[in-house]
Short mmCIF file of C-alpha atoms and ligand atoms in Angstrom, two decimals:
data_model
loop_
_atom_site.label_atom_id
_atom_site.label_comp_id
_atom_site.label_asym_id
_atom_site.label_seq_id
_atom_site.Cartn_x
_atom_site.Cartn_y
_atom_site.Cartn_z
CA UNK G 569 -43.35 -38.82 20.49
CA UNK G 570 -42.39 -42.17 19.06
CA UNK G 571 -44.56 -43.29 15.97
CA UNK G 572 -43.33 -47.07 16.18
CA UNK G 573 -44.66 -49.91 17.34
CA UNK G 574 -45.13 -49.83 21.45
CA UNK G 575 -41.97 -50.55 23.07
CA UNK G 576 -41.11 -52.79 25.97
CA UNK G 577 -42.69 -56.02 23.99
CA UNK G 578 -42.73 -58.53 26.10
CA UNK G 579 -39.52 -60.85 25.22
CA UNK G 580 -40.95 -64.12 26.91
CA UNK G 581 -44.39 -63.88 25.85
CA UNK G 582 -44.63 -65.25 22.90
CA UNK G 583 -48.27 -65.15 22.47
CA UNK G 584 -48.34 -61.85 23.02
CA UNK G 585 -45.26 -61.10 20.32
CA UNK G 586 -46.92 -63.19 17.63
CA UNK G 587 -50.38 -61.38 18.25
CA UNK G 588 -48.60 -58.32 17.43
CA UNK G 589 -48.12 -59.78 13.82
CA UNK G 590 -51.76 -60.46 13.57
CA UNK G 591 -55.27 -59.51 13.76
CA UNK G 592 -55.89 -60.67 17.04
CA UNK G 593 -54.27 -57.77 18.34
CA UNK G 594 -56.41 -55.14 16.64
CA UNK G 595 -59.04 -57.66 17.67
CA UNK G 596 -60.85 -55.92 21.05
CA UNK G 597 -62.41 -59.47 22.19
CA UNK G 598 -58.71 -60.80 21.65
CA UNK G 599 -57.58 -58.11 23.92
CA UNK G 600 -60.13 -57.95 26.16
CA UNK G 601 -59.89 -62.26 26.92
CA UNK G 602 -56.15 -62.26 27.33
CA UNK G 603 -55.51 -59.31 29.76
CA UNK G 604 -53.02 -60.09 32.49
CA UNK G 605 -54.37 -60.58 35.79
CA UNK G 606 -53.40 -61.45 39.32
CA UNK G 607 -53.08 -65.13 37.77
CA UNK G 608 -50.38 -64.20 35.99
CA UNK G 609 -46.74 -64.35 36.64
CA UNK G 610 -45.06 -60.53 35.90
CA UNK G 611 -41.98 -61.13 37.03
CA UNK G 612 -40.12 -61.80 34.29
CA UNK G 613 -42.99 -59.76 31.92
CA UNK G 614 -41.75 -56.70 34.27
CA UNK G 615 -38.28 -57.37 34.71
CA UNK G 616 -38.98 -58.16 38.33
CA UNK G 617 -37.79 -60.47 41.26
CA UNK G 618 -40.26 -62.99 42.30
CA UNK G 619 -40.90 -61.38 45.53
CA UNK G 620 -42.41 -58.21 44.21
CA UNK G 621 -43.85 -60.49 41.56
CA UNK G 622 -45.82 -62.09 44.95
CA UNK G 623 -47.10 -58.61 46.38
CA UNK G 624 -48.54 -57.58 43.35
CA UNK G 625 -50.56 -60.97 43.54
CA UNK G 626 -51.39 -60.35 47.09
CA UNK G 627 -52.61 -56.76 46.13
CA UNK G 628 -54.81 -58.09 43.23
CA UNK G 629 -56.85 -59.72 45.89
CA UNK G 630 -57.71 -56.84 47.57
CA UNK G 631 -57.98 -54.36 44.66
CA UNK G 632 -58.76 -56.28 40.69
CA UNK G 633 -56.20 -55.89 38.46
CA UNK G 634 -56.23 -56.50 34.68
CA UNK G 635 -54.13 -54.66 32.04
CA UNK G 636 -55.17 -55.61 28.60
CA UNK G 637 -51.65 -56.85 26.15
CA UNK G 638 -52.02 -53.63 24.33
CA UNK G 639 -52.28 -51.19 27.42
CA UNK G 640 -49.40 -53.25 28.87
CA UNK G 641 -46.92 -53.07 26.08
CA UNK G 642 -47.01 -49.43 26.04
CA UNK G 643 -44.84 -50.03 29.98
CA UNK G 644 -41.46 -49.20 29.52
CA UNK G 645 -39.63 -52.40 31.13
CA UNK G 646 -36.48 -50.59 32.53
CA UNK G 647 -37.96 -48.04 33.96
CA UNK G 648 -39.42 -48.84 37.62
CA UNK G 649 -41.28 -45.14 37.35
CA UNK G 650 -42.90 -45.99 34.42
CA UNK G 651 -46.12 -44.00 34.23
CA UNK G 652 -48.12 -46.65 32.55
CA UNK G 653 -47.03 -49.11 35.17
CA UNK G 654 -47.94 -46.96 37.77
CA UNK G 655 -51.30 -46.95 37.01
CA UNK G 656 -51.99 -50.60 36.02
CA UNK G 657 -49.38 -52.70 37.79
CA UNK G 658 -50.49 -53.20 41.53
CA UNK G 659 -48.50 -51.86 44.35
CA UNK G 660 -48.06 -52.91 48.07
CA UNK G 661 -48.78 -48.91 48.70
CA UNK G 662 -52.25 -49.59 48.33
CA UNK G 663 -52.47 -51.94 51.36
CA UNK G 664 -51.54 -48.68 53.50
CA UNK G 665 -54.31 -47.15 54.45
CA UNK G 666 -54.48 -43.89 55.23
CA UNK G 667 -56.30 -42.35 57.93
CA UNK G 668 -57.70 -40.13 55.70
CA UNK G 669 -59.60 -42.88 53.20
CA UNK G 670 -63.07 -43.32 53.54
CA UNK G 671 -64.56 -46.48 52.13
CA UNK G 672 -67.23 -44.51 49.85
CA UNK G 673 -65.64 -40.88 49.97
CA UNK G 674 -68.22 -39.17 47.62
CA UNK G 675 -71.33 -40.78 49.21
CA UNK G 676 -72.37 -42.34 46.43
CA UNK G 677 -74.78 -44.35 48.25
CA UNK G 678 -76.42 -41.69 49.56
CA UNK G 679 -77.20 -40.29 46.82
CA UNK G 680 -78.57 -43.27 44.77
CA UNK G 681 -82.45 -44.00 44.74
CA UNK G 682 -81.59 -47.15 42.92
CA UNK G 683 -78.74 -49.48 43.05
CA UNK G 684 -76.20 -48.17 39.73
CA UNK G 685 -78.21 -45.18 39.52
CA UNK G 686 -76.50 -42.02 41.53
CA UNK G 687 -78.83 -38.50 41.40
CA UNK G 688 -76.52 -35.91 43.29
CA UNK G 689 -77.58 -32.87 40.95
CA UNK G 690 -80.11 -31.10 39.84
CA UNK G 691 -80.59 -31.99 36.70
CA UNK G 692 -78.34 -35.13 35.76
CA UNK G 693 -77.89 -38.10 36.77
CA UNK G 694 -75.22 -41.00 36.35
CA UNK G 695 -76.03 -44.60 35.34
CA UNK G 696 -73.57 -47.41 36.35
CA UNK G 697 -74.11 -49.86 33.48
CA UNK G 698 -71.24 -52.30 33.96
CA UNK G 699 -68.76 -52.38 36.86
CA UNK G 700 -66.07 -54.35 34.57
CA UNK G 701 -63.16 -52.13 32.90
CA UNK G 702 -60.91 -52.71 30.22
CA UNK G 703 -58.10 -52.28 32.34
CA UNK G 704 -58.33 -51.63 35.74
CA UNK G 705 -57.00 -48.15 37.12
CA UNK G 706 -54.58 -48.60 40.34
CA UNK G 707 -55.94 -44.97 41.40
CA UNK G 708 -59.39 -45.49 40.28
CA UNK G 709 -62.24 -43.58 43.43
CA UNK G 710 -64.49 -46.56 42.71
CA UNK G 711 -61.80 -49.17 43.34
CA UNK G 712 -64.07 -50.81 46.15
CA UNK G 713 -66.97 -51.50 43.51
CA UNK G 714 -65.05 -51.55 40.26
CA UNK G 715 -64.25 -55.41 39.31
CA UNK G 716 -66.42 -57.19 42.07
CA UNK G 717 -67.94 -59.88 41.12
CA UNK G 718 -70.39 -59.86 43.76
CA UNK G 719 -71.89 -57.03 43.06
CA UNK G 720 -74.19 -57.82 39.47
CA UNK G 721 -75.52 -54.93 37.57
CA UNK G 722 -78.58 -56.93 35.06
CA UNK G 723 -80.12 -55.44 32.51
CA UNK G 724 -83.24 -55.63 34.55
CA UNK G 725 -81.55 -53.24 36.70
CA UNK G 726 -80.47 -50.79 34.27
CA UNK G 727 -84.00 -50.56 33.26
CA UNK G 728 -85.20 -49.97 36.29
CA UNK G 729 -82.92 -46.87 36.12
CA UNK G 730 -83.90 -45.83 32.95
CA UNK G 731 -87.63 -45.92 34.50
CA UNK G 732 -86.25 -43.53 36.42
CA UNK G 733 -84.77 -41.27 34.40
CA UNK G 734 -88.40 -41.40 32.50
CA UNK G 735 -90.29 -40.76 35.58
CA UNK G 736 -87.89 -37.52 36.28
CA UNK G 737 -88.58 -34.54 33.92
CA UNK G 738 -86.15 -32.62 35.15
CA UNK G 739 -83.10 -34.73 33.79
CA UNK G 740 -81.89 -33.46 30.76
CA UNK G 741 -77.95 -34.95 31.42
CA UNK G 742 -77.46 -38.82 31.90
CA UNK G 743 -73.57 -39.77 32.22
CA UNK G 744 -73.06 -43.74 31.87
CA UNK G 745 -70.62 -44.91 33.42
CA UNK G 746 -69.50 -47.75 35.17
CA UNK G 747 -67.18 -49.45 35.14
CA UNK G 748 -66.51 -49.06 31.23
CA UNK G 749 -69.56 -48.63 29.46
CA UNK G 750 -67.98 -49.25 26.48
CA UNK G 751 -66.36 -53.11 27.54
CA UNK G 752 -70.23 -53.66 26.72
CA UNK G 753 -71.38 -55.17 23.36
CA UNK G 754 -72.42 -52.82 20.37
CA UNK G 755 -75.99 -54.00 20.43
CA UNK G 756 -76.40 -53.68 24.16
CA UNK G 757 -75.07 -50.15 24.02
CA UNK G 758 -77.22 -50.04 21.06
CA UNK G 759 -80.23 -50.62 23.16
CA UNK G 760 -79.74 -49.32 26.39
CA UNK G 761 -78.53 -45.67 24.95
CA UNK G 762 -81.91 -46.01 22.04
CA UNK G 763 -84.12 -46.65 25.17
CA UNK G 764 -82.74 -43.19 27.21
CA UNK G 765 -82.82 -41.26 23.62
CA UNK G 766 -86.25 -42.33 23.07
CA UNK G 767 -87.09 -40.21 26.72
CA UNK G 768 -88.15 -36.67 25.28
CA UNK G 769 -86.79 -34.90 28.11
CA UNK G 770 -83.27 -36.44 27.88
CA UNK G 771 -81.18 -33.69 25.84
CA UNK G 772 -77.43 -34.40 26.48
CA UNK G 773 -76.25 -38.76 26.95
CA UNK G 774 -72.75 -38.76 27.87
CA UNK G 775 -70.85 -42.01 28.09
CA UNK G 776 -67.50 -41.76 30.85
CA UNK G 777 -64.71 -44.38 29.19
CA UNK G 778 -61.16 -45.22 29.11
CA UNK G 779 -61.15 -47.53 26.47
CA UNK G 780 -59.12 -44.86 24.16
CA UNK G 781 -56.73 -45.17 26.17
CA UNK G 782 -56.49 -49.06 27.42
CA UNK G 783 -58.05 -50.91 24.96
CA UNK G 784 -58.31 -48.38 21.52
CA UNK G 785 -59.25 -51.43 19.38
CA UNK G 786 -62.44 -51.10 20.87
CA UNK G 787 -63.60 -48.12 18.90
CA UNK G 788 -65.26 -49.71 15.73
CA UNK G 789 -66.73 -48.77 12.81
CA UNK G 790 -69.67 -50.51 14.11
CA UNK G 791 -69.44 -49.15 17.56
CA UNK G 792 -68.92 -46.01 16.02
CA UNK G 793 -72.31 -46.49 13.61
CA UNK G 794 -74.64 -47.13 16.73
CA UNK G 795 -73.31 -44.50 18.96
CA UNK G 796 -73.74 -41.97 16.40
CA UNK G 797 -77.61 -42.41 15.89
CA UNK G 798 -77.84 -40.97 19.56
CA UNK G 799 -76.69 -37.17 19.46
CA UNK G 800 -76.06 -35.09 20.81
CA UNK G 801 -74.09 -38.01 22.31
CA UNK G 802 -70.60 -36.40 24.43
CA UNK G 803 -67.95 -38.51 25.15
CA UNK G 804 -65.71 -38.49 28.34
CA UNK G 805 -61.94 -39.89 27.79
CA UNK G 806 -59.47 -40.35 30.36
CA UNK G 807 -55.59 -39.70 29.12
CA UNK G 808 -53.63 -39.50 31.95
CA UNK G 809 -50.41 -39.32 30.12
CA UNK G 810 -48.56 -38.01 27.24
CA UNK G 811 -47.28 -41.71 26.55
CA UNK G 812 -50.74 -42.92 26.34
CA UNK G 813 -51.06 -41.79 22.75
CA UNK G 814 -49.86 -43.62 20.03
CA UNK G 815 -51.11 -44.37 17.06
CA UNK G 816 -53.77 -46.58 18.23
CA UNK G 817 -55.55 -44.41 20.58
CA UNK G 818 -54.96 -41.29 18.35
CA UNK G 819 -56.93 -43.47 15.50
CA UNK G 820 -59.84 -44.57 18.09
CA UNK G 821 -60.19 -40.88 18.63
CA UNK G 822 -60.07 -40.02 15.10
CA UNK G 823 -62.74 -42.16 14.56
CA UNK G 824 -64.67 -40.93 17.21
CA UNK G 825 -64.45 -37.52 15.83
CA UNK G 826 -65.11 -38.32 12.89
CA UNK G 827 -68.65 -39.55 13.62
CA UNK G 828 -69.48 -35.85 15.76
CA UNK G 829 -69.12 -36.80 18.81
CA UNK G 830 -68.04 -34.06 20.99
CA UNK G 831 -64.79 -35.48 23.09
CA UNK G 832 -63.76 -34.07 26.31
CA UNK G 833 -61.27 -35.91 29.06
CA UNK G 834 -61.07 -35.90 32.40
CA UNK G 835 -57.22 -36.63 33.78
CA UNK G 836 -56.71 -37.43 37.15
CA UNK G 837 -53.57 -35.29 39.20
CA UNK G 838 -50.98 -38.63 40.15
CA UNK G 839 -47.79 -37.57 42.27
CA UNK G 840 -45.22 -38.58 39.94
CA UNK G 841 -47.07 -39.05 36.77
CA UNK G 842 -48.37 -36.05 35.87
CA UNK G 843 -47.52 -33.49 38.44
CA UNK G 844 -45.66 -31.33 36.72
CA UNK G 845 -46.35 -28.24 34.31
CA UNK G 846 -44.09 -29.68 31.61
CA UNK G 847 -45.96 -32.96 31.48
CA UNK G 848 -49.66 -31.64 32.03
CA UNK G 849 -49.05 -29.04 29.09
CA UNK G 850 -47.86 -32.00 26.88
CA UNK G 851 -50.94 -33.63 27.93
CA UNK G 852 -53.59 -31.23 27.31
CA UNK G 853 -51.44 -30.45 23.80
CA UNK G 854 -51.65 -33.84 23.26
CA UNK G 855 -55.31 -33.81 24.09
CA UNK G 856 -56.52 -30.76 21.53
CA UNK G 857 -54.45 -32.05 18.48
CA UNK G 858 -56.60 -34.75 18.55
CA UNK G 859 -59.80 -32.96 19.03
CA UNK G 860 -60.46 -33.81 22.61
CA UNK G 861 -61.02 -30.80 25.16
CA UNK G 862 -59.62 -31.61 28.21
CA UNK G 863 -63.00 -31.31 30.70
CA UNK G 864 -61.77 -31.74 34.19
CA UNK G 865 -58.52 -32.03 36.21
CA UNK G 866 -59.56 -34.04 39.47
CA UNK G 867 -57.43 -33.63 42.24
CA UNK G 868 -56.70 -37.22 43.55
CA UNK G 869 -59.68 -38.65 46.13
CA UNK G 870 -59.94 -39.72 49.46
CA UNK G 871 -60.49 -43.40 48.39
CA UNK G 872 -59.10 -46.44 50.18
CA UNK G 873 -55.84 -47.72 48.40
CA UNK G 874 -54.89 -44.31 46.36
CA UNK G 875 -53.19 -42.41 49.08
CA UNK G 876 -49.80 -42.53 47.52
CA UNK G 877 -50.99 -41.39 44.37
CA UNK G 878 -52.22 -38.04 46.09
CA UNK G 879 -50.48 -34.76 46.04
CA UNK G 880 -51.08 -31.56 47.71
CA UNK G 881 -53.99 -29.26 46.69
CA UNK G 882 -51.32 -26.65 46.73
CA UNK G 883 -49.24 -28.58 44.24
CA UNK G 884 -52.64 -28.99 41.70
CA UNK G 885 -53.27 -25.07 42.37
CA UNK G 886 -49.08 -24.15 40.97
CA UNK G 887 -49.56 -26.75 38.23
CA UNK G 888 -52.45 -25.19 37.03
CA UNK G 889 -51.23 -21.58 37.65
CA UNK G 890 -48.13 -22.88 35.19
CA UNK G 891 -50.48 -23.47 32.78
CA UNK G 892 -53.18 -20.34 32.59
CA UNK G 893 -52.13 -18.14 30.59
CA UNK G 894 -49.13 -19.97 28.90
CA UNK G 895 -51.27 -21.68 26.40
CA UNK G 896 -54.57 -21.94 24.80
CA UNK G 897 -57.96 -21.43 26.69
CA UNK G 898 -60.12 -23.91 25.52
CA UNK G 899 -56.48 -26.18 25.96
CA UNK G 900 -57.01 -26.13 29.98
CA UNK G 901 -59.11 -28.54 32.53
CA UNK G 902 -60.85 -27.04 35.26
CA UNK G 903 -58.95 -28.27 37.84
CA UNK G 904 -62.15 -29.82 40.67
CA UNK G 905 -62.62 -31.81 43.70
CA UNK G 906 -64.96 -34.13 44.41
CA UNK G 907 -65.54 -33.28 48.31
CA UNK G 908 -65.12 -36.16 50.36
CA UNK G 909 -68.51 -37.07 52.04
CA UNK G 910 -70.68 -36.59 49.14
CA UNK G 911 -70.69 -32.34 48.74
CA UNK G 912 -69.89 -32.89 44.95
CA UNK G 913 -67.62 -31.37 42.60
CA UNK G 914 -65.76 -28.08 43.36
CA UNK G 915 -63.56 -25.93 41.47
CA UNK G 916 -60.37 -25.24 43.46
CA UNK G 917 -59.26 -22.34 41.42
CA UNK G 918 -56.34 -20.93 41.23
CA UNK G 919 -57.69 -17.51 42.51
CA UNK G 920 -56.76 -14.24 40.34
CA UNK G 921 -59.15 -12.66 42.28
CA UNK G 922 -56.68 -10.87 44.81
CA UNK G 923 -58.60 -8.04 46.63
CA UNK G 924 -62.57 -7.09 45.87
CA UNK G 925 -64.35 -4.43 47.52
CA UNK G 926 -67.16 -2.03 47.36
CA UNK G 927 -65.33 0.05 44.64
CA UNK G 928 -62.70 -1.90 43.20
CA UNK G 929 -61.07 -5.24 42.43
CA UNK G 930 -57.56 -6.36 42.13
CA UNK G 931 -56.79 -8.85 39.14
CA UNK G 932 -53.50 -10.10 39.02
CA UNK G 933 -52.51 -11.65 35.84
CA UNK G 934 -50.76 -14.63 34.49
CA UNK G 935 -47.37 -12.47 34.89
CA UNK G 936 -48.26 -11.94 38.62
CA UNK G 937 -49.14 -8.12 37.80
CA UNK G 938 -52.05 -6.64 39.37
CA UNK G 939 -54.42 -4.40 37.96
CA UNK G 940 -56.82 -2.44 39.59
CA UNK G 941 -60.43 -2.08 38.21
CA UNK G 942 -62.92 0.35 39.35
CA UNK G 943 -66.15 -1.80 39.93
C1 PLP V 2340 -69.41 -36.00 38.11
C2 PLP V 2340 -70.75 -36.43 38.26
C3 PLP V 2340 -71.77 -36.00 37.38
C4 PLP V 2340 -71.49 -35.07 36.23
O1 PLP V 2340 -71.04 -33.85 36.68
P1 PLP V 2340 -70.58 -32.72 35.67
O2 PLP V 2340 -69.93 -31.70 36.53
O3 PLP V 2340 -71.81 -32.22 35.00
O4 PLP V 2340 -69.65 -33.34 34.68
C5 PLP V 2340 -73.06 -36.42 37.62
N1 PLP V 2340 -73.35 -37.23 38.65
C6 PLP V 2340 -72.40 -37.66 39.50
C7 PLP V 2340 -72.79 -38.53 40.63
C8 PLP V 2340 -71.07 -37.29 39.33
O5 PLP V 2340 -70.14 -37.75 40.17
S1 SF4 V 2341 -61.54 -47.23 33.83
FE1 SF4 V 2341 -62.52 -45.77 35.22
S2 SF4 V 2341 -63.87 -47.00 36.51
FE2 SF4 V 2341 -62.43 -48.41 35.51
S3 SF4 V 2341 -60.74 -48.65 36.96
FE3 SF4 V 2341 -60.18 -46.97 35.57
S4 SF4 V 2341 -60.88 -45.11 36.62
FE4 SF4 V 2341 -61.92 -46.86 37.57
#
């Protein structure tokens, strides 16, 4: 992997190119107020005719799109199939709905007592606590929330959540998550995670970001200095691809790390990205040299406008199949799905289970042999 500066800098943008030579660019705010939007013309940024430059506009309407300078740079202009570009830069396939898309697939609002507040298990709960991102995700499963403006989330709000979470003993888990919790100011974080640590039953706060990945500069010393007062305080990445480290996000980690917080990442399976044993196992490689456990694999979900980022069950079952057994344990994601309709996550296996009766059970091994066990 390259240790230069991101390729594909943008030859026409010159504000971009003389950030680069500056601190604005290891600024967050600085990358943060200049990310491209649908306002933006990307056709010669890109590489690309007008035309397509025109349905990516059209699809911003429908669907937000921002892609901060530093998350954009990392796009390789020549290549159409970029992964990065994929998952940033708008496409007309998201206006084809499929009939299989459900406007809230995992029932959120079933499932939440208060608005930004979701309690679908047991014992944890998640707390929406900003529904702006960095960047936004083209295969994101809250695309229809994510970015609206309509929708507010106040800190009046997230109180009333926190209320709760105080009134509800048996939460010991709360996930934040948005959105980007972490597009947030320090001291806000600073306050709203200090009022949730100061609840004697919370044991675990988690905090669900992909900042690492498209906006790294984010991950201050200071930020770094308030989250750590909170542990145990987990954090939840989301690498989707080996190009997304560099030596920016692999420093934000570092950092991150550094302070003792416990780093996991959840990847989501995209046809053409990542759907492949070679690329997943550079991934999750990736993923451990930098202290981060890779937490999840989510097979793609049943949201409006990420159809064509979907593959087969069957395909997530042989990547992951590839993969146990051929390197480290603690190195693999449990590969889940979210059931459509609000039955929460699942594990979908593979199964290495392959016959179990009253008196024995057949294992069959990474190799494909099968060994028979007396039970
Ligand atoms: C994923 C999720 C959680 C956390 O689940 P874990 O399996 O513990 O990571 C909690 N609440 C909601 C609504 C979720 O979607
Ligand atoms: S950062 Fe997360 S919430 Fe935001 S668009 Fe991406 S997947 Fe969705």
């Amino acid at each position: 992997m390259s240790k230069d500066k991101p390729k594909g800098m943008i030859k026409d943008a010159n504000k971009l190119q003389d950030a680069t030579n500056n601190a604005a660019w290891s600024d967050w705010h600085w990358q943060f107020n200049n990310r491209l939007s649908g306002k933006n013309d990307l056709s010669a940024r890109l590489g690309i005719g007008k035309k397509l430059a025109e349905e990516i506009k059209r699809v911003a309407e429908v669907f937000p799109m921002a892609i901060t300078p530093y998350y954009f740079s990392l796009i390789s202009k020549n290549d159409p199939q970029c992964p990065v570009r994929l998952q940033c830069v708008p496409n007309f396939a998201e206006l084809n709905f499929s009939p299989a898309d459900m406007e809230d697939p995992l029932n959120e609002d079933k499932y939440s007592p208060l608005p930004g507040l979701i309690h679908r298990y047991p014992d944890r709960v998640l707390l929406t606590v900003t529904l702006e991102c960095a960047s936004y995700c083209r295969h994101c499963s809250r695309k229809r929330k994510v970015g609206d403006q309509a929708i507010k989330i106040t800190m009046d709000g997230i109180c009333k959540g926190i209320e709760y979470i105080r009134d509800h003993p048996q939460i010991r888990d709360v996930l934040l998550s948005g959105g980007d919790p972490l597009v947030l100011g320090d001291e806000i974080l600073d306050k709203i995670i200090g009022e949730i640590r100061a609840i004697s039953h919370v044991e675990v706060i988690r905090i669900g970001t992909r900042v690492p990945v498209v906006m790294p500069q984010r991950i201050t010393m200071s930020l770094v200095n308030v989250l750590k007062k909170y542990h145990p305080l987990w954090i939840n990445t989301h690498f989707n691809h080996p190009v997304e480290f560099t030596p920016e996000s692999e420093q934000a980690l570092a950092k991150l790390a550094d302070a003792g917080i416990p780093l996991g990442n959840q990847t989501v399976l995209l046809k053409a990205i990542n759907d492949s044993v070679a690329t997943m196992k550079k991934l999750l490689h990736l993923l451990v040299k930098n202290r981060v456990r890779p937490y999840y694999l989510y097979h793609c979900d049943y949201s409006r406008g990420v159809s064509h980022f979907r593959t087969s069950i069957r395909e997530g079952l042989e990547i992951q199949q590839g993969l146990i057994g051929f390197t480290s344990g603690f190195a693999l994601p449990l590969y889940v799905m979210d059931i459509p309709g609000g039955g929460g996550k699942v594990p979908l296996g593979p199964e290495y289970i392959k016959k179990y009766t009253d008196s024995e059970i057949v294992l069959r091994n990474f190799e494909g042999v099968d060994y028979i066990i007396k039970d």
